[in-house]
Amino acid sequence: MDALLPTYARKAISFTHGEGAWLWDEQGERYLDALSGIAVCGLGHAHPAVATALSEQAQKLVHTSNIYHIQKQEQLGARLCEISGMEKVFFCNSGAEANEAAIKLARMYGHKKGIQQPHTLVFENSFHGRTMATLTATGNRAAHAGFEPLVPGFIRAHYDNIGAIRQLCAQHKQLSAILVEPIQGEGGIHIPSPDFLPQLRAICDDHDLLLMIDEVQAGNGRTGTWYGYQQTDILPDVMTTAKGLGNGVPIGACLTRTKANDLFKPGNHGSTFGGNPLACAAGLAVLDTIEQQQLLGHVTKTSELLLNTLKQRLSQHPLCHDIRGQGMMLGIELTQPCAEIVDIALEQKLLLNVTAGKVIRLLPPLIINNEQVELIAEGVARCVEIFAERQSN
Ligand SMILES: *Cc1c(COP(=O)(O)O)cnc(C)c1O
């Protein structure tokens, strides 16, 4: 611990193993995981299909180089295009890297159109990663603090405010792209109006901008469709994903379509590890499992049950401001800051987190069953109860 830079205020707990939605700590205590390592382990822990794919691949080949053809990468690329409606893929190792690729594409697209200083429109309250460009794109001043000078080339608008966005895009001649989350995750589980993405699509078409959708958190089945934008009938020009794609094995992807397909030429972008056989074997196992186990339908059904159960137990509580969610991305917004709920939940052997100060965020594995839904709702309700008692003392 002492050897690590203090980038995280870590909880005094360490897990040794898991199975499905359960994790065990060093004392042998069992925890129900309603966070999935922040939207990563969608299939739950120690999933046999992923474990088998990894061990079989590790015994054959872990890494070569993108200097050569990589069969597993081509397979996963084709599969991702098939399920997303996108056409080309670049593989990397994280969400931030996937967004870096998107931001570089936006600049290339701008230059191709003759824009001298191409800008990307991003949103207040967004999260896109921790590298310099993605940190700048992130709409959270606290994340910027201390890292100035930030990267130029971004302008910011309010999420889900189409009127203002339309006006900005009409005025700002240096814009070449819009980067947007289909649901703001870190920002507090903000689900935009149903026509927000279609309206952004129309604005991008009107002004010849790339619509770039950040599916790092919402993607790979979490909202009940493969990708969040598939809740609408639009397609982006660029889509980024990571978190759930490898069920814990680091992998990210930046996908393109039509006018974004041929911007990068050999030498413009790259990654040493990106799309190596091991990570792609994991990605293929994840997508196959989501399909074979019909997890998209399961997520939609289970989400409704979880939302209803949470509402039954919590909506009358004086501290409860709002309960919202899509698929396995849910937020319970309280009327006041509630960071302490994370520790209270740990005492209840339940893993969740609090984001944007007062939103209890649930990102359970896609595979949770009805009994676990009850346990999560009951656990969250108990946490709010205990929190309220401690507040009044
Ligand atoms: C987590 C996240 C990222 C960053 O992903 P990393 O893998 O941590 O770099 C980017 N965008 C969104 C929407 C995220 O939730």
mmCIF file of C-alpha atoms and ligand atoms in Angstrom:
data_model
loop_
_atom_site.group_PDB
_atom_site.id
_atom_site.type_symbol
_atom_site.label_atom_id
_atom_site.label_comp_id
_atom_site.label_asym_id
_atom_site.label_seq_id
_atom_site.Cartn_x
_atom_site.Cartn_y
_atom_site.Cartn_z
ATOM 1 C CA MET A 1 0.000 0.000 0.000
ATOM 2 C CA ASP A 2 2.719 2.475 1.065
ATOM 3 C CA ALA A 3 4.446 1.974 -2.261
ATOM 4 C CA LEU A 4 1.393 3.229 -4.169
ATOM 5 C CA LEU A 5 0.737 6.835 -5.106
ATOM 6 C CA PRO A 6 -2.363 7.979 -3.231
ATOM 7 C CA THR A 7 -4.540 8.469 -6.329
ATOM 8 C CA TYR A 8 -7.388 6.615 -4.615
ATOM 9 C CA ALA A 9 -8.835 6.961 -1.104
ATOM 10 C CA ARG A 10 -9.025 3.184 -0.792
ATOM 11 C CA LYS A 11 -11.416 1.298 1.469
ATOM 12 C CA ALA A 12 -9.727 -1.016 3.999
ATOM 13 C CA ILE A 13 -10.854 -4.136 2.225
ATOM 14 C CA SER A 14 -9.342 -6.537 -0.269
ATOM 15 C CA PHE A 15 -11.087 -9.297 -2.188
ATOM 16 C CA THR A 16 -9.572 -12.693 -2.835
ATOM 17 C CA HIS A 17 -12.087 -14.284 -5.190
ATOM 18 C CA GLY A 18 -15.537 -14.027 -6.638
ATOM 19 C CA GLU A 19 -18.316 -15.946 -8.316
ATOM 20 C CA GLY A 20 -21.108 -14.311 -10.282
ATOM 21 C CA ALA A 21 -22.374 -11.300 -8.358
ATOM 22 C CA TRP A 22 -20.560 -12.348 -5.167
ATOM 23 C CA LEU A 23 -17.097 -11.414 -3.861
ATOM 24 C CA TRP A 24 -15.212 -12.739 -0.824
ATOM 25 C CA ASP A 25 -12.753 -10.699 1.248
ATOM 26 C CA GLU A 26 -9.597 -11.853 3.061
ATOM 27 C CA GLN A 27 -11.637 -12.678 6.173
ATOM 28 C CA GLY A 28 -13.931 -14.925 4.135
ATOM 29 C CA GLU A 29 -16.870 -12.482 4.345
ATOM 30 C CA ARG A 30 -19.200 -12.476 1.346
ATOM 31 C CA TYR A 31 -20.313 -9.260 -0.428
ATOM 32 C CA LEU A 32 -22.990 -8.669 -3.034
ATOM 33 C CA ASP A 33 -21.442 -6.700 -5.889
ATOM 34 C CA ALA A 34 -23.785 -3.999 -7.233
ATOM 35 C CA LEU A 35 -20.903 -2.111 -8.877
ATOM 36 C CA SER A 36 -19.134 -4.690 -11.091
ATOM 37 C CA GLY A 37 -15.748 -2.990 -10.667
ATOM 38 C CA ILE A 38 -17.437 0.155 -12.102
ATOM 39 C CA ALA A 39 -19.381 -1.344 -14.998
ATOM 40 C CA VAL A 40 -16.607 -3.753 -15.969
ATOM 41 C CA CYS A 41 -17.522 -7.281 -14.842
ATOM 42 C CA GLY A 42 -20.896 -7.463 -16.570
ATOM 43 C CA LEU A 43 -20.833 -11.256 -16.614
ATOM 44 C CA GLY A 44 -19.973 -11.306 -12.926
ATOM 45 C CA HIS A 45 -16.733 -12.582 -11.409
ATOM 46 C CA ALA A 46 -14.792 -15.642 -12.523
ATOM 47 C CA HIS A 47 -17.129 -16.290 -15.431
ATOM 48 C CA PRO A 48 -16.259 -19.754 -16.799
ATOM 49 C CA ALA A 49 -16.541 -18.738 -20.481
ATOM 50 C CA VAL A 50 -14.059 -15.888 -19.990
ATOM 51 C CA ALA A 51 -11.756 -17.980 -17.786
ATOM 52 C CA THR A 52 -11.678 -20.775 -20.364
ATOM 53 C CA ALA A 53 -11.100 -18.400 -23.287
ATOM 54 C CA LEU A 54 -8.250 -16.710 -21.400
ATOM 55 C CA SER A 55 -6.517 -19.885 -20.322
ATOM 56 C CA GLU A 56 -6.815 -21.499 -23.752
ATOM 57 C CA GLN A 57 -5.513 -18.365 -25.471
ATOM 58 C CA ALA A 58 -2.695 -17.897 -22.907
ATOM 59 C CA GLN A 59 -1.464 -21.399 -23.685
ATOM 60 C CA LYS A 60 -1.269 -20.538 -27.384
ATOM 61 C CA LEU A 61 -0.286 -16.884 -27.740
ATOM 62 C CA VAL A 62 -0.658 -13.774 -25.585
ATOM 63 C CA HIS A 63 0.895 -11.065 -27.701
ATOM 64 C CA THR A 64 2.566 -10.518 -31.047
ATOM 65 C CA SER A 65 2.291 -7.006 -32.497
ATOM 66 C CA ASN A 66 0.016 -4.918 -34.654
ATOM 67 C CA ILE A 67 2.846 -5.136 -37.192
ATOM 68 C CA TYR A 68 1.244 -8.499 -38.071
ATOM 69 C CA HIS A 69 -2.278 -9.753 -38.692
ATOM 70 C CA ILE A 70 -3.992 -10.873 -35.474
ATOM 71 C CA GLN A 71 -6.764 -13.368 -36.109
ATOM 72 C CA LYS A 72 -8.616 -12.872 -32.810
ATOM 73 C CA GLN A 73 -8.573 -9.078 -33.324
ATOM 74 C CA GLU A 74 -10.104 -9.432 -36.788
ATOM 75 C CA GLN A 75 -12.786 -11.751 -35.384
ATOM 76 C CA LEU A 76 -13.655 -9.417 -32.522
ATOM 77 C CA GLY A 77 -13.614 -6.405 -34.856
ATOM 78 C CA ALA A 78 -16.071 -8.084 -37.230
ATOM 79 C CA ARG A 79 -18.298 -9.112 -34.335
ATOM 80 C CA LEU A 80 -18.335 -5.592 -32.868
ATOM 81 C CA CYS A 81 -19.281 -4.096 -36.241
ATOM 82 C CA GLU A 82 -22.059 -6.646 -36.638
ATOM 83 C CA ILE A 83 -23.695 -5.852 -33.279
ATOM 84 C CA SER A 84 -23.146 -2.074 -33.351
ATOM 85 C CA GLY A 85 -23.856 -1.108 -36.977
ATOM 86 C CA MET A 86 -20.377 0.436 -37.158
ATOM 87 C CA GLU A 87 -17.895 -0.398 -39.947
ATOM 88 C CA LYS A 88 -14.262 -0.213 -38.753
ATOM 89 C CA VAL A 89 -12.488 -0.718 -35.424
ATOM 90 C CA PHE A 90 -9.279 0.437 -33.731
ATOM 91 C CA PHE A 91 -8.363 -1.510 -30.578
ATOM 92 C CA CYS A 92 -6.674 -0.037 -27.505
ATOM 93 C CA ASN A 93 -6.603 -0.821 -23.789
ATOM 94 C CA SER A 94 -8.957 1.536 -21.973
ATOM 95 C CA GLY A 95 -11.833 3.956 -22.290
ATOM 96 C CA ALA A 96 -9.602 7.022 -22.174
ATOM 97 C CA GLU A 97 -7.487 5.654 -25.021
ATOM 98 C CA ALA A 98 -10.590 4.901 -27.076
ATOM 99 C CA ASN A 99 -11.688 8.523 -26.585
ATOM 100 C CA GLU A 100 -8.187 9.787 -27.437
ATOM 101 C CA ALA A 101 -8.545 7.999 -30.785
ATOM 102 C CA ALA A 102 -11.961 9.616 -31.284
ATOM 103 C CA ILE A 103 -10.602 13.090 -30.458
ATOM 104 C CA LYS A 104 -7.733 12.582 -32.905
ATOM 105 C CA LEU A 105 -10.252 11.523 -35.574
ATOM 106 C CA ALA A 106 -12.289 14.673 -34.896
ATOM 107 C CA ARG A 107 -9.213 16.816 -35.493
ATOM 108 C CA MET A 108 -8.293 14.948 -38.659
ATOM 109 C CA TYR A 109 -11.846 15.368 -39.907
ATOM 110 C CA GLY A 110 -11.727 19.099 -39.195
ATOM 111 C CA HIS A 111 -8.427 19.550 -41.018
ATOM 112 C CA LYS A 112 -9.719 17.531 -43.947
ATOM 113 C CA LYS A 113 -12.590 20.036 -44.193
ATOM 114 C CA GLY A 114 -10.121 22.941 -44.118
ATOM 115 C CA ILE A 115 -10.754 23.994 -40.514
ATOM 116 C CA GLN A 116 -7.528 25.464 -39.083
ATOM 117 C CA GLN A 117 -8.224 24.841 -35.384
ATOM 118 C CA PRO A 118 -10.819 22.053 -35.165
ATOM 119 C CA HIS A 119 -12.865 22.015 -31.952
ATOM 120 C CA THR A 120 -14.941 19.252 -30.368
ATOM 121 C CA LEU A 121 -18.169 20.045 -28.541
ATOM 122 C CA VAL A 122 -18.341 18.317 -25.138
ATOM 123 C CA PHE A 123 -20.767 18.544 -22.212
ATOM 124 C CA GLU A 124 -20.960 19.824 -18.683
ATOM 125 C CA ASN A 125 -20.993 17.012 -16.161
ATOM 126 C CA SER A 126 -19.475 14.527 -18.622
ATOM 127 C CA PHE A 127 -16.686 12.026 -17.994
ATOM 128 C CA HIS A 128 -14.331 10.849 -20.726
ATOM 129 C CA GLY A 129 -11.139 9.753 -18.937
ATOM 130 C CA ARG A 130 -7.952 10.914 -17.231
ATOM 131 C CA THR A 131 -5.443 11.488 -20.032
ATOM 132 C CA MET A 132 -4.801 15.146 -20.851
ATOM 133 C CA ALA A 133 -7.219 15.350 -23.791
ATOM 134 C CA THR A 134 -9.973 13.236 -22.212
ATOM 135 C CA LEU A 135 -9.543 15.075 -18.919
ATOM 136 C CA THR A 136 -10.046 18.349 -20.784
ATOM 137 C CA ALA A 137 -13.125 16.890 -22.505
ATOM 138 C CA THR A 138 -14.495 15.899 -19.086
ATOM 139 C CA GLY A 139 -17.012 18.446 -17.782
ATOM 140 C CA ASN A 140 -15.906 18.543 -14.184
ATOM 141 C CA ARG A 141 -13.763 21.433 -12.910
ATOM 142 C CA ALA A 142 -12.522 19.362 -9.943
ATOM 143 C CA ALA A 143 -10.959 16.870 -12.370
ATOM 144 C CA HIS A 144 -9.157 19.716 -14.182
ATOM 145 C CA ALA A 145 -7.750 21.379 -11.071
ATOM 146 C CA GLY A 146 -3.976 21.389 -10.932
ATOM 147 C CA PHE A 147 -3.485 20.043 -14.458
ATOM 148 C CA GLU A 148 -3.590 23.319 -16.380
ATOM 149 C CA PRO A 149 -2.695 24.117 -19.073
ATOM 150 C CA LEU A 150 -5.476 21.967 -20.469
ATOM 151 C CA VAL A 151 -5.636 20.866 -24.100
ATOM 152 C CA PRO A 152 -7.109 23.442 -26.475
ATOM 153 C CA GLY A 153 -9.831 22.595 -28.967
ATOM 154 C CA PHE A 154 -12.902 21.914 -26.807
ATOM 155 C CA ILE A 155 -16.057 23.890 -26.243
ATOM 156 C CA ARG A 156 -18.724 22.953 -23.748
ATOM 157 C CA ALA A 157 -22.515 22.961 -23.684
ATOM 158 C CA HIS A 158 -25.196 21.792 -21.273
ATOM 159 C CA TYR A 159 -26.262 18.163 -21.676
ATOM 160 C CA ASP A 160 -29.759 17.597 -23.082
ATOM 161 C CA ASN A 161 -30.248 21.274 -23.970
ATOM 162 C CA ILE A 162 -30.833 20.965 -27.710
ATOM 163 C CA GLY A 163 -31.788 24.600 -28.334
ATOM 164 C CA ALA A 164 -28.509 25.958 -26.975
ATOM 165 C CA ILE A 165 -26.483 23.213 -28.682
ATOM 166 C CA ARG A 166 -28.100 23.922 -32.046
ATOM 167 C CA GLN A 167 -27.295 27.616 -31.679
ATOM 168 C CA LEU A 168 -23.673 26.934 -30.686
ATOM 169 C CA CYS A 169 -23.144 24.601 -33.623
ATOM 170 C CA ALA A 170 -24.586 27.147 -36.053
ATOM 171 C CA GLN A 171 -22.276 29.892 -34.755
ATOM 172 C CA HIS A 172 -19.027 28.038 -34.140
ATOM 173 C CA LYS A 173 -17.305 27.571 -37.502
ATOM 174 C CA GLN A 174 -14.310 25.711 -36.021
ATOM 175 C CA LEU A 175 -16.385 22.757 -34.772
ATOM 176 C CA SER A 176 -15.738 19.346 -36.325
ATOM 177 C CA ALA A 177 -17.353 16.925 -33.846
ATOM 178 C CA ILE A 178 -19.608 16.351 -30.855
ATOM 179 C CA LEU A 179 -18.499 13.886 -28.151
ATOM 180 C CA VAL A 180 -21.338 12.685 -25.922
ATOM 181 C CA GLU A 181 -22.302 9.933 -23.461
ATOM 182 C CA PRO A 182 -25.684 8.264 -24.184
ATOM 183 C CA ILE A 183 -26.274 8.347 -20.400
ATOM 184 C CA GLN A 184 -23.984 10.383 -18.145
ATOM 185 C CA GLY A 185 -22.529 7.802 -15.767
ATOM 186 C CA GLU A 186 -19.940 9.456 -13.501
ATOM 187 C CA GLY A 187 -21.981 12.651 -13.784
ATOM 188 C CA GLY A 188 -24.824 11.016 -11.809
ATOM 189 C CA ILE A 189 -26.790 8.648 -14.105
ATOM 190 C CA HIS A 190 -28.423 11.349 -16.198
ATOM 191 C CA ILE A 191 -30.681 9.873 -18.858
ATOM 192 C CA PRO A 192 -31.380 12.438 -21.587
ATOM 193 C CA SER A 193 -34.755 12.969 -23.279
ATOM 194 C CA PRO A 194 -35.490 10.235 -25.843
ATOM 195 C CA ASP A 195 -34.927 12.632 -28.759
ATOM 196 C CA PHE A 196 -31.583 14.013 -27.500
ATOM 197 C CA LEU A 197 -29.346 11.684 -29.544
ATOM 198 C CA PRO A 198 -31.581 11.868 -32.659
ATOM 199 C CA GLN A 199 -31.473 15.690 -32.408
ATOM 200 C CA LEU A 200 -27.675 15.626 -32.053
ATOM 201 C CA ARG A 201 -27.556 13.343 -35.102
ATOM 202 C CA ALA A 202 -29.591 15.906 -37.072
ATOM 203 C CA ILE A 203 -27.359 18.788 -35.935
ATOM 204 C CA CYS A 204 -24.239 16.828 -36.949
ATOM 205 C CA ASP A 205 -25.771 16.114 -40.362
ATOM 206 C CA ASP A 206 -26.770 19.769 -40.836
ATOM 207 C CA HIS A 207 -23.277 21.072 -40.013
ATOM 208 C CA ASP A 208 -21.193 18.125 -41.245
ATOM 209 C CA LEU A 209 -19.853 17.241 -37.776
ATOM 210 C CA LEU A 210 -18.825 13.810 -36.508
ATOM 211 C CA LEU A 211 -21.255 12.458 -33.923
ATOM 212 C CA MET A 212 -19.003 10.573 -31.479
ATOM 213 C CA ILE A 213 -20.773 8.559 -28.781
ATOM 214 C CA ASP A 214 -18.848 7.495 -25.664
ATOM 215 C CA GLU A 215 -20.186 4.025 -24.812
ATOM 216 C CA VAL A 216 -17.366 3.217 -22.417
ATOM 217 C CA GLN A 217 -19.744 2.772 -19.467
ATOM 218 C CA ALA A 218 -23.137 2.285 -21.153
ATOM 219 C CA GLY A 219 -21.963 -0.145 -23.826
ATOM 220 C CA ASN A 220 -21.690 -3.915 -24.097
ATOM 221 C CA GLY A 221 -25.195 -4.740 -22.935
ATOM 222 C CA ARG A 222 -25.413 -2.567 -19.848
ATOM 223 C CA THR A 223 -28.489 -0.588 -20.949
ATOM 224 C CA GLY A 224 -30.318 -3.628 -22.347
ATOM 225 C CA THR A 225 -29.182 -3.054 -25.933
ATOM 226 C CA TRP A 226 -25.629 -3.775 -27.124
ATOM 227 C CA TYR A 227 -24.929 -0.029 -27.149
ATOM 228 C CA GLY A 228 -26.841 2.820 -25.538
ATOM 229 C CA TYR A 229 -27.597 4.617 -28.813
ATOM 230 C CA GLN A 230 -29.474 1.513 -29.958
ATOM 231 C CA GLN A 231 -32.292 2.640 -27.679
ATOM 232 C CA THR A 232 -32.864 5.123 -30.558
ATOM 233 C CA ASP A 233 -32.760 4.561 -34.320
ATOM 234 C CA ILE A 234 -29.623 6.619 -35.017
ATOM 235 C CA LEU A 235 -26.030 5.576 -35.619
ATOM 236 C CA PRO A 236 -22.978 7.616 -34.598
ATOM 237 C CA ASP A 237 -19.994 8.303 -36.887
ATOM 238 C CA VAL A 238 -17.580 7.308 -34.124
ATOM 239 C CA MET A 239 -18.279 5.145 -31.087
ATOM 240 C CA THR A 240 -15.934 4.333 -28.220
ATOM 241 C CA THR A 241 -16.215 1.514 -25.733
ATOM 242 C CA ALA A 242 -14.140 -0.331 -23.123
ATOM 243 C CA LYS A 243 -15.187 -1.197 -19.530
ATOM 244 C CA GLY A 244 -17.529 -4.196 -19.986
ATOM 245 C CA LEU A 245 -15.974 -5.459 -23.202
ATOM 246 C CA GLY A 246 -13.326 -7.670 -21.569
ATOM 247 C CA ASN A 247 -15.116 -8.460 -18.269
ATOM 248 C CA GLY A 248 -11.990 -7.177 -16.472
ATOM 249 C CA VAL A 249 -9.314 -7.785 -19.092
ATOM 250 C CA PRO A 250 -8.148 -4.339 -20.256
ATOM 251 C CA ILE A 251 -9.502 -3.633 -23.735
ATOM 252 C CA GLY A 252 -10.916 -0.571 -25.464
ATOM 253 C CA ALA A 253 -12.190 0.090 -28.955
ATOM 254 C CA CYS A 254 -12.889 3.083 -31.169
ATOM 255 C CA LEU A 255 -15.313 2.259 -33.967
ATOM 256 C CA THR A 256 -16.049 4.325 -37.049
ATOM 257 C CA ARG A 257 -18.550 4.515 -39.856
ATOM 258 C CA THR A 258 -18.734 6.167 -43.309
ATOM 259 C CA LYS A 259 -16.894 9.517 -43.304
ATOM 260 C CA ALA A 260 -14.766 8.544 -40.275
ATOM 261 C CA ASN A 261 -13.528 5.260 -41.809
ATOM 262 C CA ASP A 262 -10.611 6.529 -43.849
ATOM 263 C CA LEU A 263 -9.212 9.388 -41.750
ATOM 264 C CA PHE A 264 -6.369 7.446 -40.100
ATOM 265 C CA LYS A 265 -3.616 6.281 -42.442
ATOM 266 C CA PRO A 266 -0.802 3.888 -41.461
ATOM 267 C CA GLY A 267 1.386 5.733 -38.950
ATOM 268 C CA ASN A 268 -1.291 8.152 -37.711
ATOM 269 C CA HIS A 269 -2.251 6.169 -34.641
ATOM 270 C CA GLY A 270 -1.299 2.984 -32.830
ATOM 271 C CA SER A 271 -0.984 0.930 -29.679
ATOM 272 C CA THR A 272 1.546 -1.692 -28.606
ATOM 273 C CA PHE A 273 -0.894 -3.832 -26.651
ATOM 274 C CA GLY A 274 -4.154 -2.792 -28.339
ATOM 275 C CA GLY A 275 -6.158 -5.737 -29.637
ATOM 276 C CA ASN A 276 -3.730 -8.442 -28.598
ATOM 277 C CA PRO A 277 -4.874 -12.062 -28.835
ATOM 278 C CA LEU A 278 -5.496 -12.436 -25.087
ATOM 279 C CA ALA A 279 -7.678 -9.333 -24.709
ATOM 280 C CA CYS A 280 -9.596 -10.136 -27.895
ATOM 281 C CA ALA A 281 -10.225 -13.710 -26.764
ATOM 282 C CA ALA A 282 -11.827 -12.237 -23.639
ATOM 283 C CA GLY A 283 -13.888 -9.777 -25.718
ATOM 284 C CA LEU A 284 -15.163 -12.543 -27.973
ATOM 285 C CA ALA A 285 -16.114 -14.685 -24.971
ATOM 286 C CA VAL A 286 -18.006 -11.736 -23.449
ATOM 287 C CA LEU A 287 -20.006 -10.985 -26.607
ATOM 288 C CA ASP A 288 -20.739 -14.684 -27.222
ATOM 289 C CA THR A 289 -21.953 -15.100 -23.653
ATOM 290 C CA ILE A 290 -24.198 -12.019 -23.768
ATOM 291 C CA GLU A 291 -25.768 -13.439 -26.911
ATOM 292 C CA GLN A 292 -26.002 -17.103 -25.869
ATOM 293 C CA GLN A 293 -27.408 -16.294 -22.428
ATOM 294 C CA GLN A 294 -29.805 -13.720 -23.961
ATOM 295 C CA LEU A 295 -28.564 -11.167 -21.467
ATOM 296 C CA LEU A 296 -29.913 -8.120 -23.319
ATOM 297 C CA GLY A 297 -33.492 -9.222 -22.715
ATOM 298 C CA HIS A 298 -32.557 -10.317 -19.198
ATOM 299 C CA VAL A 299 -31.124 -6.864 -18.420
ATOM 300 C CA THR A 300 -34.258 -5.090 -19.674
ATOM 301 C CA LYS A 301 -36.536 -7.349 -17.613
ATOM 302 C CA THR A 302 -34.384 -7.322 -14.487
ATOM 303 C CA SER A 303 -33.908 -3.563 -14.683
ATOM 304 C CA GLU A 304 -37.641 -2.990 -14.525
ATOM 305 C CA LEU A 305 -37.893 -5.213 -11.453
ATOM 306 C CA LEU A 306 -34.938 -3.492 -9.764
ATOM 307 C CA LEU A 307 -36.278 0.000 -10.497
ATOM 308 C CA ASN A 308 -39.760 -0.900 -9.272
ATOM 309 C CA THR A 309 -38.442 -2.560 -6.129
ATOM 310 C CA LEU A 310 -36.198 0.425 -5.368
ATOM 311 C CA LYS A 311 -39.158 2.769 -5.900
ATOM 312 C CA GLN A 312 -41.411 0.706 -3.637
ATOM 313 C CA ARG A 313 -38.878 0.751 -0.859
ATOM 314 C CA LEU A 314 -37.460 4.245 -1.226
ATOM 315 C CA SER A 315 -39.587 6.724 -3.135
ATOM 316 C CA GLN A 316 -41.521 7.766 0.004
ATOM 317 C CA HIS A 317 -38.346 8.340 1.994
ATOM 318 C CA PRO A 318 -37.856 12.032 2.834
ATOM 319 C CA LEU A 319 -34.178 11.869 1.776
ATOM 320 C CA CYS A 320 -34.999 10.367 -1.633
ATOM 321 C CA HIS A 321 -35.141 12.909 -4.443
ATOM 322 C CA ASP A 322 -35.257 10.690 -7.556
ATOM 323 C CA ILE A 323 -34.822 7.078 -8.663
ATOM 324 C CA ARG A 324 -33.854 6.531 -12.286
ATOM 325 C CA GLY A 325 -32.063 4.113 -14.528
ATOM 326 C CA GLN A 326 -31.778 2.282 -17.790
ATOM 327 C CA GLY A 327 -30.745 -1.360 -17.784
ATOM 328 C CA MET A 328 -28.098 -2.011 -15.167
ATOM 329 C CA MET A 329 -27.187 1.692 -14.839
ATOM 330 C CA LEU A 330 -29.201 3.079 -11.966
ATOM 331 C CA GLY A 331 -29.076 6.111 -9.712
ATOM 332 C CA ILE A 332 -30.841 6.975 -6.477
ATOM 333 C CA GLU A 333 -30.459 10.701 -5.989
ATOM 334 C CA LEU A 334 -30.773 11.893 -2.420
ATOM 335 C CA THR A 335 -31.592 15.407 -1.313
ATOM 336 C CA GLN A 336 -28.120 15.865 0.197
ATOM 337 C CA PRO A 337 -24.499 14.733 -0.213
ATOM 338 C CA CYS A 338 -24.198 11.123 0.904
ATOM 339 C CA ALA A 339 -20.649 9.838 0.328
ATOM 340 C CA GLU A 340 -20.914 8.003 3.700
ATOM 341 C CA ILE A 341 -23.408 5.580 2.119
ATOM 342 C CA VAL A 342 -20.495 3.714 0.501
ATOM 343 C CA ASP A 343 -19.124 2.769 3.947
ATOM 344 C CA ILE A 344 -22.572 2.036 5.340
ATOM 345 C CA ALA A 345 -23.144 -0.311 2.387
ATOM 346 C CA LEU A 346 -19.789 -2.001 3.033
ATOM 347 C CA GLU A 347 -20.940 -2.690 6.609
ATOM 348 C CA GLN A 348 -24.049 -4.266 5.014
ATOM 349 C CA LYS A 349 -21.775 -6.342 2.739
ATOM 350 C CA LEU A 350 -23.030 -4.548 -0.336
ATOM 351 C CA LEU A 351 -20.800 -2.879 -2.957
ATOM 352 C CA LEU A 352 -22.072 0.308 -4.586
ATOM 353 C CA ASN A 353 -20.808 3.801 -5.065
ATOM 354 C CA VAL A 354 -21.822 7.422 -4.771
ATOM 355 C CA THR A 355 -21.165 9.769 -7.664
ATOM 356 C CA ALA A 356 -21.778 13.471 -8.260
ATOM 357 C CA GLY A 357 -22.008 13.949 -4.470
ATOM 358 C CA LYS A 358 -25.516 12.728 -3.848
ATOM 359 C CA VAL A 359 -26.307 9.979 -6.335
ATOM 360 C CA ILE A 360 -26.097 6.373 -5.138
ATOM 361 C CA ARG A 361 -24.929 4.584 -8.271
ATOM 362 C CA LEU A 362 -25.743 0.949 -8.963
ATOM 363 C CA LEU A 363 -23.972 -0.872 -11.807
ATOM 364 C CA PRO A 364 -24.760 -4.510 -11.011
ATOM 365 C CA PRO A 365 -23.539 -7.365 -13.205
ATOM 366 C CA LEU A 366 -25.859 -8.045 -16.151
ATOM 367 C CA ILE A 367 -26.409 -11.583 -14.830
ATOM 368 C CA ILE A 368 -28.077 -10.738 -11.489
ATOM 369 C CA ASN A 369 -31.160 -12.802 -10.690
ATOM 370 C CA ASN A 370 -34.437 -11.766 -9.065
ATOM 371 C CA GLU A 371 -33.307 -12.829 -5.627
ATOM 372 C CA GLN A 372 -30.218 -10.623 -5.920
ATOM 373 C CA VAL A 373 -32.426 -7.764 -7.119
ATOM 374 C CA GLU A 374 -34.366 -8.063 -3.836
ATOM 375 C CA LEU A 375 -31.137 -8.158 -1.837
ATOM 376 C CA ILE A 376 -29.776 -5.047 -3.576
ATOM 377 C CA ALA A 377 -33.005 -3.040 -3.165
ATOM 378 C CA GLU A 378 -33.353 -4.123 0.456
ATOM 379 C CA GLY A 379 -29.670 -3.305 1.103
ATOM 380 C CA VAL A 380 -29.880 0.153 -0.477
ATOM 381 C CA ALA A 381 -33.055 0.941 1.491
ATOM 382 C CA ARG A 382 -31.352 -0.131 4.718
ATOM 383 C CA CYS A 383 -28.312 2.024 3.878
ATOM 384 C CA VAL A 384 -30.487 5.112 3.344
ATOM 385 C CA GLU A 385 -32.280 4.363 6.620
ATOM 386 C CA ILE A 386 -28.998 4.087 8.557
ATOM 387 C CA PHE A 387 -27.643 7.198 6.827
ATOM 388 C CA ALA A 388 -30.788 9.146 7.820
ATOM 389 C CA GLU A 389 -30.499 7.973 11.446
ATOM 390 C CA ARG A 390 -26.846 8.996 11.643
ATOM 391 C CA GLN A 391 -27.654 12.386 10.093
ATOM 392 C CA SER A 392 -30.279 13.115 12.723
ATOM 393 C CA ASN A 393 -27.953 12.168 15.618
HETATM 394 C C1 LIG B 1 -14.806 5.084 -17.276
HETATM 395 C C2 LIG B 1 -15.119 5.955 -18.420
HETATM 396 C C3 LIG B 1 -14.100 6.427 -19.265
HETATM 397 C C4 LIG B 1 -12.633 6.166 -19.014
HETATM 398 O O1 LIG B 1 -12.321 4.820 -19.116
HETATM 399 P P1 LIG B 1 -10.905 4.282 -18.569
HETATM 400 O O2 LIG B 1 -10.889 2.852 -18.999
HETATM 401 O O3 LIG B 1 -10.924 4.471 -17.081
HETATM 402 O O4 LIG B 1 -9.850 5.091 -19.209
HETATM 403 C C5 LIG B 1 -14.476 7.182 -20.363
HETATM 404 N N1 LIG B 1 -15.766 7.471 -20.609
HETATM 405 C C6 LIG B 1 -16.761 7.038 -19.816
HETATM 406 C C7 LIG B 1 -18.179 7.384 -20.160
HETATM 407 C C8 LIG B 1 -16.475 6.284 -18.672
HETATM 408 O O5 LIG B 1 -17.457 5.892 -17.869
#
